[in-house]
PDB file of C-alpha atoms in Angstrom:
ATOM      1  CA  UNK A  99     220.366  19.116 124.287  1.00 44.00           C
ATOM      2  CA  UNK A 100     219.264  22.559 123.080  1.00 61.00           C
ATOM      3  CA  UNK A 101     216.392  23.089 120.669  1.00 79.00           C
ATOM      4  CA  UNK A 102     213.798  25.589 119.557  1.00 90.00           C
ATOM      5  CA  UNK A 103     211.616  27.101 122.272  1.00 93.00           C
ATOM      6  CA  UNK A 104     208.325  28.519 121.013  1.00 95.00           C
ATOM      7  CA  UNK A 105     206.701  31.365 122.907  1.00 97.00           C
ATOM      8  CA  UNK A 106     204.009  33.978 122.372  1.00 98.00           C
ATOM      9  CA  UNK A 107     202.931  37.280 123.835  1.00 98.00           C
ATOM     10  CA  UNK A 108     201.211  40.518 123.096  1.00 98.00           C
ATOM     11  CA  UNK A 109     201.112  44.262 123.184  1.00 98.00           C
ATOM     12  CA  UNK A 110     198.209  44.617 125.602  1.00 98.00           C
ATOM     13  CA  UNK A 111     196.385  47.880 124.904  1.00 98.00           C
ATOM     14  CA  UNK A 112     193.341  49.847 125.934  1.00 98.00           C
ATOM     15  CA  UNK A 113     191.832  53.309 125.686  1.00 96.00           C
ATOM     16  CA  UNK A 114     192.244  55.264 128.911  1.00 89.00           C
ATOM     17  CA  UNK A 115     189.569  57.404 130.537  1.00 89.00           C
ATOM     18  CA  UNK A 116     190.506  60.283 128.210  1.00 90.00           C
ATOM     19  CA  UNK A 117     190.399  58.031 125.152  1.00 91.00           C
ATOM     20  CA  UNK A 118     194.180  58.044 124.808  1.00 95.00           C
ATOM     21  CA  UNK A 119     195.925  54.830 123.758  1.00 97.00           C
ATOM     22  CA  UNK A 120     197.737  53.008 126.572  1.00 98.00           C
ATOM     23  CA  UNK A 121     199.874  49.867 126.525  1.00 98.00           C
ATOM     24  CA  UNK A 122     200.867  47.608 129.410  1.00 98.00           C
ATOM     25  CA  UNK A 123     204.461  46.967 130.428  1.00 98.00           C
ATOM     26  CA  UNK A 124     205.267  44.494 133.193  1.00 98.00           C
ATOM     27  CA  UNK A 125     208.122  44.132 135.660  1.00 98.00           C
ATOM     28  CA  UNK A 126     209.554  40.661 136.178  1.00 97.00           C
ATOM     29  CA  UNK A 127     211.485  40.451 139.459  1.00 97.00           C
ATOM     30  CA  UNK A 128     213.267  37.274 138.370  1.00 94.00           C
ATOM     31  CA  UNK A 129     215.061  39.246 135.650  1.00 93.00           C
ATOM     32  CA  UNK A 130     214.559  42.745 137.089  1.00 96.00           C
ATOM     33  CA  UNK A 131     213.380  43.958 133.713  1.00 97.00           C
ATOM     34  CA  UNK A 132     210.390  45.743 132.164  1.00 98.00           C
ATOM     35  CA  UNK A 133     208.949  43.805 129.257  1.00 97.00           C
ATOM     36  CA  UNK A 134     205.893  42.943 127.201  1.00 98.00           C
ATOM     37  CA  UNK A 135     203.909  39.984 128.543  1.00 98.00           C
ATOM     38  CA  UNK A 136     204.968  36.703 126.960  1.00 97.00           C
ATOM     39  CA  UNK A 137     205.719  33.074 127.754  1.00 96.00           C
ATOM     40  CA  UNK A 138     206.382  29.601 126.420  1.00 96.00           C
ATOM     41  CA  UNK A 139     203.768  27.487 124.646  1.00 97.00           C
ATOM     42  CA  UNK A 140     202.356  24.515 126.487  1.00 97.00           C
ATOM     43  CA  UNK A 141     202.528  21.153 124.729  1.00 94.00           C
ATOM     44  CA  UNK A 142     199.975  21.087 121.890  1.00 93.00           C
ATOM     45  CA  UNK A 143     199.089  24.767 122.343  1.00 96.00           C
ATOM     46  CA  UNK A 144     198.829  27.221 119.429  1.00 96.00           C
ATOM     47  CA  UNK A 145     200.706  30.514 119.416  1.00 97.00           C
ATOM     48  CA  UNK A 146     197.373  32.376 119.528  1.00 98.00           C
ATOM     49  CA  UNK A 147     196.098  30.489 122.564  1.00 98.00           C
ATOM     50  CA  UNK A 148     199.451  30.908 124.295  1.00 98.00           C
ATOM     51  CA  UNK A 149     199.459  34.659 123.654  1.00 98.00           C
ATOM     52  CA  UNK A 150     196.025  35.068 125.257  1.00 98.00           C
ATOM     53  CA  UNK A 151     196.894  32.779 128.173  1.00 98.00           C
ATOM     54  CA  UNK A 152     200.254  34.401 128.894  1.00 98.00           C
ATOM     55  CA  UNK A 153     198.811  37.905 128.765  1.00 98.00           C
ATOM     56  CA  UNK A 154     196.116  36.829 131.232  1.00 98.00           C
ATOM     57  CA  UNK A 155     198.551  35.074 133.567  1.00 98.00           C
ATOM     58  CA  UNK A 156     201.028  37.958 133.704  1.00 98.00           C
ATOM     59  CA  UNK A 157     198.642  40.932 133.636  1.00 98.00           C
ATOM     60  CA  UNK A 158     195.269  39.667 134.878  1.00 98.00           C
ATOM     61  CA  UNK A 159     193.530  40.955 131.735  1.00 98.00           C
ATOM     62  CA  UNK A 160     191.504  38.940 129.247  1.00 98.00           C
ATOM     63  CA  UNK A 161     192.459  40.043 125.749  1.00 98.00           C
ATOM     64  CA  UNK A 162     191.155  39.767 122.208  1.00 98.00           C
ATOM     65  CA  UNK A 163     193.816  39.217 119.564  1.00 98.00           C
ATOM     66  CA  UNK A 164     194.297  41.463 116.561  1.00 98.00           C
ATOM     67  CA  UNK A 165     197.152  41.812 114.105  1.00 97.00           C
ATOM     68  CA  UNK A 166     200.231  39.613 114.288  1.00 97.00           C
ATOM     69  CA  UNK A 167     202.980  42.118 114.964  1.00 97.00           C
ATOM     70  CA  UNK A 168     206.343  40.440 114.919  1.00 95.00           C
ATOM     71  CA  UNK A 169     208.360  37.269 115.363  1.00 96.00           C
ATOM     72  CA  UNK A 170     211.410  37.765 117.558  1.00 95.00           C
ATOM     73  CA  UNK A 171     214.198  35.192 117.755  1.00 92.00           C
ATOM     74  CA  UNK A 172     217.111  35.086 120.188  1.00 90.00           C
ATOM     75  CA  UNK A 173     219.315  32.572 121.964  1.00 86.00           C
ATOM     76  CA  UNK A 174     218.900  31.480 125.576  1.00 85.00           C
ATOM     77  CA  UNK A 175     220.882  28.792 127.453  1.00 83.00           C
ATOM     78  CA  UNK A 176     218.208  26.179 126.674  1.00 81.00           C
ATOM     79  CA  UNK A 177     218.253  26.870 122.912  1.00 84.00           C
ATOM     80  CA  UNK A 178     216.856  29.215 120.302  1.00 91.00           C
ATOM     81  CA  UNK A 179     213.736  31.043 121.478  1.00 92.00           C
ATOM     82  CA  UNK A 180     211.115  32.287 119.005  1.00 95.00           C
ATOM     83  CA  UNK A 181     208.356  34.606 120.231  1.00 97.00           C
ATOM     84  CA  UNK A 182     205.269  35.580 118.210  1.00 98.00           C
ATOM     85  CA  UNK A 183     203.631  38.835 119.308  1.00 98.00           C
ATOM     86  CA  UNK A 184     200.069  39.937 118.612  1.00 98.00           C
ATOM     87  CA  UNK A 185     198.145  43.115 119.264  1.00 98.00           C
ATOM     88  CA  UNK A 186     195.962  42.249 122.266  1.00 98.00           C
ATOM     89  CA  UNK A 187     193.035  44.484 123.214  1.00 98.00           C
ATOM     90  CA  UNK A 188     192.171  44.376 126.917  1.00 98.00           C
ATOM     91  CA  UNK A 189     188.473  43.643 127.422  1.00 97.00           C
ATOM     92  CA  UNK A 190     188.229  42.843 131.130  1.00 97.00           C
ATOM     93  CA  UNK A 191     190.285  42.113 134.219  1.00 97.00           C
ATOM     94  CA  UNK A 192     192.620  43.778 136.680  1.00 97.00           C
ATOM     95  CA  UNK A 193     196.266  43.346 137.614  1.00 98.00           C
ATOM     96  CA  UNK A 194     197.348  41.442 140.702  1.00 97.00           C
ATOM     97  CA  UNK A 195     200.892  40.547 141.745  1.00 97.00           C
ATOM     98  CA  UNK A 196     201.682  36.996 140.643  1.00 96.00           C
ATOM     99  CA  UNK A 197     204.552  34.506 140.497  1.00 94.00           C
ATOM    100  CA  UNK A 198     206.125  36.160 137.455  1.00 95.00           C
ATOM    101  CA  UNK A 199     205.158  39.828 137.588  1.00 98.00           C
ATOM    102  CA  UNK A 200     205.200  42.205 140.550  1.00 98.00           C
ATOM    103  CA  UNK A 201     204.191  45.450 138.800  1.00 98.00           C
ATOM    104  CA  UNK A 202     202.258  46.629 135.740  1.00 98.00           C
ATOM    105  CA  UNK A 203     202.215  50.129 134.273  1.00 98.00           C
ATOM    106  CA  UNK A 204     199.764  51.513 131.713  1.00 98.00           C
ATOM    107  CA  UNK A 205     201.649  54.048 129.601  1.00 97.00           C
ATOM    108  CA  UNK A 206     201.300  55.935 126.358  1.00 97.00           C
ATOM    109  CA  UNK A 207     203.313  54.326 123.569  1.00 96.00           C
ATOM    110  CA  UNK A 208     205.927  57.109 123.538  1.00 95.00           C
ATOM    111  CA  UNK A 209     206.373  56.769 127.297  1.00 97.00           C
ATOM    112  CA  UNK A 210     206.410  52.965 127.254  1.00 98.00           C
ATOM    113  CA  UNK A 211     209.227  52.555 124.729  1.00 97.00           C
ATOM    114  CA  UNK A 212     212.065  53.934 126.915  1.00 97.00           C
ATOM    115  CA  UNK A 213     210.797  51.958 129.918  1.00 98.00           C
ATOM    116  CA  UNK A 214     211.182  48.618 128.127  1.00 98.00           C
ATOM    117  CA  UNK A 215     214.499  46.972 128.969  1.00 97.00           C
ATOM    118  CA  UNK A 216     215.066  44.987 125.778  1.00 95.00           C
ATOM    119  CA  UNK A 217     215.520  46.495 122.295  1.00 96.00           C
ATOM    120  CA  UNK A 218     213.483  43.639 120.766  1.00 96.00           C
ATOM    121  CA  UNK A 219     210.450  44.671 122.842  1.00 97.00           C
ATOM    122  CA  UNK A 220     210.843  48.244 121.668  1.00 97.00           C
ATOM    123  CA  UNK A 221     210.871  46.941 118.105  1.00 97.00           C
ATOM    124  CA  UNK A 222     207.610  45.069 118.683  1.00 98.00           C
ATOM    125  CA  UNK A 223     206.077  48.232 120.146  1.00 98.00           C
ATOM    126  CA  UNK A 224     207.205  50.218 117.096  1.00 97.00           C
ATOM    127  CA  UNK A 225     205.550  47.647 114.871  1.00 97.00           C
ATOM    128  CA  UNK A 226     202.359  47.964 116.910  1.00 97.00           C
ATOM    129  CA  UNK A 227     202.437  51.717 116.313  1.00 96.00           C
ATOM    130  CA  UNK A 228     202.956  51.220 112.574  1.00 95.00           C
ATOM    131  CA  UNK A 229     200.084  48.739 112.210  1.00 95.00           C
ATOM    132  CA  UNK A 230     197.765  50.711 114.479  1.00 91.00           C
ATOM    133  CA  UNK A 231     195.664  49.335 117.331  1.00 91.00           C
ATOM    134  CA  UNK A 232     192.407  49.569 115.403  1.00 86.00           C
ATOM    135  CA  UNK A 233     193.507  47.717 112.255  1.00 94.00           C
ATOM    136  CA  UNK A 234     190.870  45.506 110.664  1.00 97.00           C
ATOM    137  CA  UNK A 235     191.921  41.862 110.831  1.00 97.00           C
ATOM    138  CA  UNK A 236     190.480  39.433 108.281  1.00 98.00           C
ATOM    139  CA  UNK A 237     190.851  35.731 109.087  1.00 98.00           C
ATOM    140  CA  UNK A 238     191.160  34.066 105.676  1.00 98.00           C
ATOM    141  CA  UNK A 239     190.580  30.329 106.096  1.00 98.00           C
ATOM    142  CA  UNK A 240     191.141  27.535 103.616  1.00 98.00           C
ATOM    143  CA  UNK A 241     188.373  24.963 104.016  1.00 98.00           C
ATOM    144  CA  UNK A 242     189.149  21.863 106.043  1.00 98.00           C
ATOM    145  CA  UNK A 243     190.063  18.503 104.513  1.00 97.00           C
ATOM    146  CA  UNK A 244     187.295  17.009 102.389  1.00 96.00           C
ATOM    147  CA  UNK A 245     188.832  13.803 101.090  1.00 83.00           C
ATOM    148  CA  UNK A 246     189.773  13.014  97.501  1.00 84.00           C
ATOM    149  CA  UNK A 247     187.651  14.449  94.724  1.00 82.00           C
ATOM    150  CA  UNK A 248     187.904  11.269  92.645  1.00 81.00           C
ATOM    151  CA  UNK A 249     186.431   9.168  95.462  1.00 79.00           C
ATOM    152  CA  UNK A 250     183.296  11.334  95.750  1.00 82.00           C
ATOM    153  CA  UNK A 251     180.467  10.328  93.393  1.00 79.00           C
ATOM    154  CA  UNK A 252     178.171  13.285  94.010  1.00 85.00           C
ATOM    155  CA  UNK A 253     178.341  16.919  92.863  1.00 86.00           C
ATOM    156  CA  UNK A 254     181.642  18.534  93.819  1.00 82.00           C
ATOM    157  CA  UNK A 255     179.836  21.410  95.542  1.00 90.00           C
ATOM    158  CA  UNK A 256     178.377  18.860  97.974  1.00 93.00           C
ATOM    159  CA  UNK A 257     181.617  17.035  98.840  1.00 94.00           C
ATOM    160  CA  UNK A 258     181.603  16.747 102.665  1.00 95.00           C
ATOM    161  CA  UNK A 259     184.403  17.081 105.160  1.00 97.00           C
ATOM    162  CA  UNK A 260     186.436  14.007 106.002  1.00 96.00           C
ATOM    163  CA  UNK A 261     187.170  12.860 109.552  1.00 97.00           C
ATOM    164  CA  UNK A 262     190.411  14.839 109.345  1.00 97.00           C
ATOM    165  CA  UNK A 263     188.424  17.846 108.164  1.00 98.00           C
ATOM    166  CA  UNK A 264     186.028  17.518 111.077  1.00 98.00           C
ATOM    167  CA  UNK A 265     188.977  17.558 113.494  1.00 98.00           C
ATOM    168  CA  UNK A 266     190.391  20.615 111.746  1.00 98.00           C
ATOM    169  CA  UNK A 267     187.006  22.331 111.990  1.00 98.00           C
ATOM    170  CA  UNK A 268     186.867  21.690 115.730  1.00 98.00           C
ATOM    171  CA  UNK A 269     190.350  23.173 116.064  1.00 98.00           C
ATOM    172  CA  UNK A 270     189.354  26.250 114.065  1.00 98.00           C
ATOM    173  CA  UNK A 271     186.247  26.658 116.219  1.00 98.00           C
ATOM    174  CA  UNK A 272     188.552  26.866 119.256  1.00 98.00           C
ATOM    175  CA  UNK A 273     191.156  29.090 117.595  1.00 98.00           C
ATOM    176  CA  UNK A 274     189.199  31.780 115.766  1.00 98.00           C
ATOM    177  CA  UNK A 275     187.151  33.063 118.746  1.00 98.00           C
ATOM    178  CA  UNK A 276     190.436  34.315 120.238  1.00 98.00           C
ATOM    179  CA  UNK A 277     190.140  37.136 117.669  1.00 98.00           C
ATOM    180  CA  UNK A 278     186.468  37.798 118.520  1.00 98.00           C
ATOM    181  CA  UNK A 279     185.074  37.540 114.942  1.00 98.00           C
ATOM    182  CA  UNK A 280     181.915  39.509 114.222  1.00 98.00           C
ATOM    183  CA  UNK A 281     181.054  38.202 110.736  1.00 98.00           C
ATOM    184  CA  UNK A 282     181.430  34.866 108.948  1.00 98.00           C
ATOM    185  CA  UNK A 283     181.665  34.509 105.139  1.00 98.00           C
ATOM    186  CA  UNK A 284     182.149  31.349 103.076  1.00 98.00           C
ATOM    187  CA  UNK A 285     182.227  30.143  99.497  1.00 98.00           C
ATOM    188  CA  UNK A 286     178.898  28.369  98.747  1.00 98.00           C
ATOM    189  CA  UNK A 287     180.368  24.873  98.702  1.00 97.00           C
ATOM    190  CA  UNK A 288     179.610  22.392 101.467  1.00 98.00           C
ATOM    191  CA  UNK A 289     183.256  21.894 102.450  1.00 98.00           C
ATOM    192  CA  UNK A 290     183.616  25.669 102.939  1.00 98.00           C
ATOM    193  CA  UNK A 291     180.362  26.356 104.745  1.00 98.00           C
ATOM    194  CA  UNK A 292     180.820  23.266 106.938  1.00 98.00           C
ATOM    195  CA  UNK A 293     184.270  24.495 107.980  1.00 98.00           C
ATOM    196  CA  UNK A 294     182.963  27.717 109.538  1.00 98.00           C
ATOM    197  CA  UNK A 295     179.306  26.913 110.307  1.00 98.00           C
ATOM    198  CA  UNK A 296     180.166  25.604 113.816  1.00 98.00           C
ATOM    199  CA  UNK A 297     182.005  28.866 114.514  1.00 98.00           C
ATOM    200  CA  UNK A 298     179.048  30.914 113.297  1.00 98.00           C
ATOM    201  CA  UNK A 299     176.708  28.867 115.482  1.00 98.00           C
ATOM    202  CA  UNK A 300     178.954  29.230 118.527  1.00 98.00           C
ATOM    203  CA  UNK A 301     179.091  33.011 118.130  1.00 98.00           C
ATOM    204  CA  UNK A 302     175.443  33.441 117.109  1.00 98.00           C
ATOM    205  CA  UNK A 303     176.381  34.837 113.689  1.00 98.00           C
ATOM    206  CA  UNK A 304     174.760  34.303 110.295  1.00 97.00           C
ATOM    207  CA  UNK A 305     176.750  32.880 107.387  1.00 98.00           C
ATOM    208  CA  UNK A 306     177.177  35.062 104.285  1.00 98.00           C
ATOM    209  CA  UNK A 307     177.970  33.218 101.051  1.00 98.00           C
ATOM    210  CA  UNK A 308     180.715  34.544  98.778  1.00 98.00           C
ATOM    211  CA  UNK A 309     180.554  33.183  95.212  1.00 97.00           C
ATOM    212  CA  UNK A 310     183.214  35.658  94.035  1.00 97.00           C
ATOM    213  CA  UNK A 311     185.740  33.852  96.263  1.00 98.00           C
ATOM    214  CA  UNK A 312     185.069  30.423  94.700  1.00 98.00           C
ATOM    215  CA  UNK A 313     187.544  28.813  92.310  1.00 97.00           C
ATOM    216  CA  UNK A 314     185.283  28.797  89.198  1.00 96.00           C
ATOM    217  CA  UNK A 315     184.531  32.502  89.544  1.00 97.00           C
ATOM    218  CA  UNK A 316     188.181  33.276  90.256  1.00 97.00           C
ATOM    219  CA  UNK A 317     189.274  31.501  87.072  1.00 96.00           C
ATOM    220  CA  UNK A 318     186.831  33.552  84.999  1.00 96.00           C
ATOM    221  CA  UNK A 319     187.401  36.882  86.770  1.00 96.00           C
ATOM    222  CA  UNK A 320     190.775  36.812  88.577  1.00 93.00           C
ATOM    223  CA  UNK A 321     190.551  40.373  89.921  1.00 95.00           C
ATOM    224  CA  UNK A 322     187.187  39.982  91.621  1.00 97.00           C
ATOM    225  CA  UNK A 323     188.293  37.852  94.561  1.00 97.00           C
ATOM    226  CA  UNK A 324     190.836  40.378  95.851  1.00 97.00           C
ATOM    227  CA  UNK A 325     188.382  43.208  95.272  1.00 98.00           C
ATOM    228  CA  UNK A 326     185.696  41.373  97.228  1.00 98.00           C
ATOM    229  CA  UNK A 327     188.059  40.682 100.131  1.00 98.00           C
ATOM    230  CA  UNK A 328     189.010  44.363 100.232  1.00 98.00           C
ATOM    231  CA  UNK A 329     185.309  45.247 100.359  1.00 98.00           C
ATOM    232  CA  UNK A 330     184.860  42.880 103.298  1.00 98.00           C
ATOM    233  CA  UNK A 331     187.860  44.490 105.030  1.00 98.00           C
ATOM    234  CA  UNK A 332     186.489  47.981 104.347  1.00 97.00           C
ATOM    235  CA  UNK A 333     183.391  47.113 106.383  1.00 97.00           C
ATOM    236  CA  UNK A 334     185.633  46.863 109.469  1.00 96.00           C
ATOM    237  CA  UNK A 335     185.387  44.525 112.414  1.00 96.00           C
ATOM    238  CA  UNK A 336     186.942  41.064 112.385  1.00 98.00           C
ATOM    239  CA  UNK A 337     185.475  38.936 109.598  1.00 98.00           C
ATOM    240  CA  UNK A 338     186.201  35.256 108.994  1.00 98.00           C
ATOM    241  CA  UNK A 339     186.274  34.320 105.302  1.00 98.00           C
ATOM    242  CA  UNK A 340     186.486  30.688 104.156  1.00 98.00           C
ATOM    243  CA  UNK A 341     187.689  30.113 100.601  1.00 98.00           C
ATOM    244  CA  UNK A 342     189.618  27.590  98.480  1.00 98.00           C
ATOM    245  CA  UNK A 343     193.186  26.649  97.661  1.00 97.00           C
ATOM    246  CA  UNK A 344     192.920  27.863  94.084  1.00 97.00           C
ATOM    247  CA  UNK A 345     191.996  31.349  95.280  1.00 98.00           C
ATOM    248  CA  UNK A 346     193.740  32.200  98.548  1.00 98.00           C
ATOM    249  CA  UNK A 347     197.405  32.324  97.395  1.00 98.00           C
ATOM    250  CA  UNK A 348     196.469  34.574  94.459  1.00 98.00           C
ATOM    251  CA  UNK A 349     194.444  36.892  96.683  1.00 98.00           C
ATOM    252  CA  UNK A 350     197.170  37.153  99.323  1.00 98.00           C
ATOM    253  CA  UNK A 351     199.765  37.890  96.624  1.00 97.00           C
ATOM    254  CA  UNK A 352     197.556  40.542  95.030  1.00 97.00           C
ATOM    255  CA  UNK A 353     196.814  42.252  98.331  1.00 97.00           C
ATOM    256  CA  UNK A 354     200.506  42.404  99.239  1.00 97.00           C
ATOM    257  CA  UNK A 355     201.567  43.834  95.873  1.00 96.00           C
ATOM    258  CA  UNK A 356     203.003  47.325  96.329  1.00 95.00           C
ATOM    259  CA  UNK A 357     203.335  46.938 100.108  1.00 96.00           C
ATOM    260  CA  UNK A 358     206.252  45.938 102.313  1.00 94.00           C
ATOM    261  CA  UNK A 359     204.266  43.053 103.829  1.00 96.00           C
ATOM    262  CA  UNK A 360     205.992  39.693 103.212  1.00 94.00           C
ATOM    263  CA  UNK A 361     203.698  36.869 102.097  1.00 96.00           C
ATOM    264  CA  UNK A 362     204.055  33.495 100.406  1.00 95.00           C
ATOM    265  CA  UNK A 363     201.885  30.806  98.829  1.00 95.00           C
ATOM    266  CA  UNK A 364     201.288  28.605 101.883  1.00 96.00           C
ATOM    267  CA  UNK A 365     197.680  27.466 101.970  1.00 97.00           C
ATOM    268  CA  UNK A 366     197.136  24.034 103.507  1.00 98.00           C
ATOM    269  CA  UNK A 367     193.624  22.806 104.190  1.00 98.00           C
ATOM    270  CA  UNK A 368     192.429  24.074 107.542  1.00 98.00           C
ATOM    271  CA  UNK A 369     195.013  26.871 107.664  1.00 98.00           C
ATOM    272  CA  UNK A 370     194.436  30.577 108.307  1.00 98.00           C
ATOM    273  CA  UNK A 371     195.981  33.766 106.977  1.00 98.00           C
ATOM    274  CA  UNK A 372     195.700  36.558 109.559  1.00 98.00           C
ATOM    275  CA  UNK A 373     195.482  39.609 107.297  1.00 98.00           C
ATOM    276  CA  UNK A 374     195.429  43.089 108.830  1.00 98.00           C
ATOM    277  CA  UNK A 375     194.345  46.231 107.004  1.00 98.00           C
ATOM    278  CA  UNK A 376     194.187  49.951 107.579  1.00 96.00           C
ATOM    279  CA  UNK A 377     190.701  51.195 108.372  1.00 93.00           C
ATOM    280  CA  UNK A 378     188.631  53.129 105.879  1.00 90.00           C
ATOM    281  CA  UNK A 379     186.995  52.913 102.477  1.00 91.00           C
ATOM    282  CA  UNK A 380     190.275  51.962 100.780  1.00 95.00           C
ATOM    283  CA  UNK A 381     191.977  49.497 103.120  1.00 97.00           C
ATOM    284  CA  UNK A 382     195.632  48.628 102.610  1.00 97.00           C
ATOM    285  CA  UNK A 383     197.332  45.444 103.794  1.00 98.00           C
ATOM    286  CA  UNK A 384     199.678  46.164 106.704  1.00 97.00           C
ATOM    287  CA  UNK A 385     200.206  42.691 108.148  1.00 97.00           C
ATOM    288  CA  UNK A 386     200.002  39.026 107.132  1.00 97.00           C
ATOM    289  CA  UNK A 387     200.710  35.966 109.236  1.00 97.00           C
ATOM    290  CA  UNK A 388     200.143  32.306 108.317  1.00 98.00           C
ATOM    291  CA  UNK A 389     198.733  29.873 110.881  1.00 97.00           C
ATOM    292  CA  UNK A 390     199.289  26.261 109.851  1.00 96.00           C
ATOM    293  CA  UNK A 391     196.403  23.797 110.352  1.00 93.00           C
TER     294      UNK A 391
END
């Protein structure tokens, strides 16, 4: 019986000795094609983890994820295949012939496009060019599950994570390092700081509090949350920002206004919006991808 097959991959890139941008294309002898590295998810694996693993298995390079580039869907004999592609910066490693790939070529983007066998891969590469390899990616997290407000007798700011929330936090602490975050921000409420504090500790980062991204402030000053997130993006790098359900959908909608980036109001507890921006003092949203908890 056919069904959906989930897969993930990446546009693996680096700066060559001259500083020029290069991307990796791989040859698969089984299909006799040149493609971008990709492969099927293992059971229980996230798309992000699968993208990093598949890039490593096929190319030999450890990669750091950046912007989500594209979701490609097509039909294979076993069912409908859906592949999520991310920008993937090579940080270490070297290619060696393996069971799936017998050759790898580092090429400039213009040279790589005609080498790729499949039009869908060329489309992903075009999207990579449009987003840019050095886009700033902000990981906008909704705090993990904290139980029911009416069952907590203490101050709402001090409502702790539930057992489900603790599991979600552990999952986030495994997921978010795949993007190599360099800053961690959170609304000054225990359920928000507790969601990302383990990540900050793991990475040796301090935690910056963000009152402008809290629900009470957002209700009083609706424009400030989006402005603050843009300021965080303007500082560059890969920040993690933990906020609340009454803020995130409004901010994502505001940031996407006037762009061609599709977004929606999804915002479950423990979820992440991968938001990518142009670099500079006035960043503009160029990519948005929702990761369910």
